[in-house]
XYZ file of C-alpha atoms in Angstrom:
155
model
C -25.952 151.732 -85.002
C -28.515 154.637 -85.912
C -31.211 152.582 -83.632
C -29.032 152.382 -80.465
C -28.260 156.388 -81.238
C -31.867 157.215 -81.629
C -32.808 155.199 -78.306
C -30.064 157.284 -76.461
C -30.981 160.358 -77.821
C -34.991 159.174 -76.349
C -33.758 158.358 -73.162
C -31.416 162.059 -72.977
C -35.080 164.008 -73.602
C -37.150 161.960 -71.168
C -34.511 162.340 -68.460
C -34.361 165.938 -69.301
C -38.156 166.381 -69.605
C -38.540 164.646 -66.648
C -36.074 166.469 -64.294
C -38.583 169.507 -65.596
C -41.308 168.314 -64.397
C -43.873 169.953 -61.947
C -43.675 166.729 -59.622
C -39.862 167.262 -59.225
C -39.127 170.742 -59.842
C -37.815 172.411 -56.868
C -37.373 175.851 -56.065
C -34.445 177.698 -55.586
C -35.708 178.163 -51.529
C -36.372 174.950 -50.940
C -32.773 173.636 -52.526
C -31.493 176.065 -50.174
C -33.280 174.708 -47.103
C -31.630 171.135 -48.012
C -27.972 172.690 -47.966
C -28.427 174.504 -44.865
C -29.032 171.523 -42.789
C -26.169 169.749 -41.086
C -23.542 168.668 -43.222
C -23.307 164.611 -43.177
C -19.837 164.490 -41.242
C -18.727 160.249 -41.516
C -18.453 158.303 -38.852
C -14.245 157.628 -38.142
C -13.151 155.097 -35.551
C -11.432 156.848 -33.127
C -7.778 155.803 -32.389
C -6.690 153.458 -29.099
C -4.932 154.879 -26.411
C -2.024 153.005 -27.568
C -2.085 154.611 -31.517
C -2.253 158.012 -30.223
C 0.923 157.309 -27.897
C 2.922 156.078 -30.524
C 2.270 159.032 -32.830
C 3.316 161.381 -30.130
C 6.529 159.234 -29.312
C 6.834 159.428 -33.569
C 6.632 163.098 -33.428
C 9.137 163.130 -30.125
C 11.417 161.439 -32.060
C 11.521 163.555 -35.194
C 12.164 166.513 -32.902
C 15.212 164.148 -31.322
C 16.610 163.433 -34.751
C 16.918 166.816 -35.800
C 18.265 168.290 -32.583
C 21.133 165.530 -32.723
C 21.946 166.243 -36.482
C 22.045 169.916 -35.227
C 23.778 168.610 -32.231
C 21.695 169.984 -29.868
C 20.769 168.272 -26.956
C 17.502 166.489 -25.570
C 15.764 165.135 -23.030
C 14.965 161.470 -22.312
C 11.430 160.815 -22.895
C 8.774 161.721 -20.140
C 7.444 159.449 -17.733
C 3.948 159.381 -19.898
C 5.492 156.948 -22.663
C 5.843 154.277 -20.240
C 1.797 154.113 -20.375
C 3.209 151.885 -23.437
C 2.678 148.747 -20.756
C -0.697 150.362 -19.487
C -2.442 152.483 -22.844
C -5.282 150.403 -24.621
C -4.720 148.674 -27.839
C -6.506 148.641 -30.635
C -6.492 144.871 -30.641
C -6.546 143.618 -27.096
C -5.307 140.223 -27.959
C -2.015 141.744 -28.948
C -1.775 143.197 -25.427
C 0.858 140.287 -24.766
C 4.212 139.629 -23.145
C 5.652 139.676 -26.217
C 4.940 143.293 -26.640
C 5.173 144.385 -23.331
C 8.917 142.819 -23.770
C 9.719 145.312 -27.197
C 7.886 147.918 -25.150
C 10.319 147.328 -21.941
C 13.616 147.582 -24.267
C 12.392 150.612 -26.282
C 12.377 152.386 -22.999
C 15.346 151.042 -21.727
C 16.946 152.038 -24.791
C 15.402 155.737 -24.764
C 17.072 155.625 -21.481
C 20.489 154.396 -23.149
C 20.323 156.858 -26.100
C 20.024 159.935 -23.592
C 22.918 158.729 -21.635
C 25.326 158.796 -24.106
C 28.071 161.574 -25.419
C 29.286 161.793 -28.634
C 27.580 162.536 -32.068
C 28.299 158.856 -33.179
C 27.407 157.057 -30.331
C 24.139 159.010 -30.110
C 23.435 158.638 -33.374
C 24.117 154.145 -32.885
C 22.049 154.860 -29.769
C 19.497 156.481 -31.746
C 19.163 154.645 -34.985
C 18.956 151.034 -32.533
C 16.031 153.106 -30.522
C 14.029 153.836 -34.123
C 15.249 149.658 -34.691
C 13.851 148.863 -32.091
C 10.188 150.130 -32.777
C 10.134 148.751 -36.146
C 10.914 145.258 -34.862
C 7.700 145.998 -32.560
C 5.576 147.030 -35.381
C 7.214 143.726 -37.332
C 5.273 141.613 -35.380
C 2.348 143.282 -34.261
C 1.424 146.304 -36.760
C 3.201 146.666 -40.100
C 1.881 149.615 -41.386
C 3.204 152.324 -40.054
C 6.631 150.935 -40.766
C 7.506 152.902 -43.812
C 6.969 156.228 -41.705
C 9.063 154.963 -39.123
C 12.218 154.123 -41.080
C 12.107 157.918 -42.027
C 13.210 158.504 -38.023
C 16.378 156.547 -38.753
C 19.743 158.984 -39.823
C 21.275 157.900 -43.025
C 25.030 158.112 -43.430
């Protein structure tokens, strides 16, 4: 044990001495120059058009939920959300007939939601609308399901 401690102390002493040797010593101006270079920025993949559209849909539905809970009215989706059918997917192999039928069901449920009167009917339609999102994500991209479920209006 004593030999191990002596060995570790020797390594530590050598590393401290080597850090201060003239070959590796840096001046403060050299260190400042190194810091002043452009910072490293990690490469982050860009979101697909569909992912961005769905984030916007989430934020829109978050506002709609609050409006519904406050007894306020809200407008139907803008025509922008019909781009569900044309937006570029993250994985184009999932741009298929099932996706398009679920996207159309979502758009139709939106028109139903905005045509109903009365809190209870609107709440049920809103929850159905959100469950359409969950059904689609069950088939294609399960990652955001828990986040989507936060939009449901619970009793």
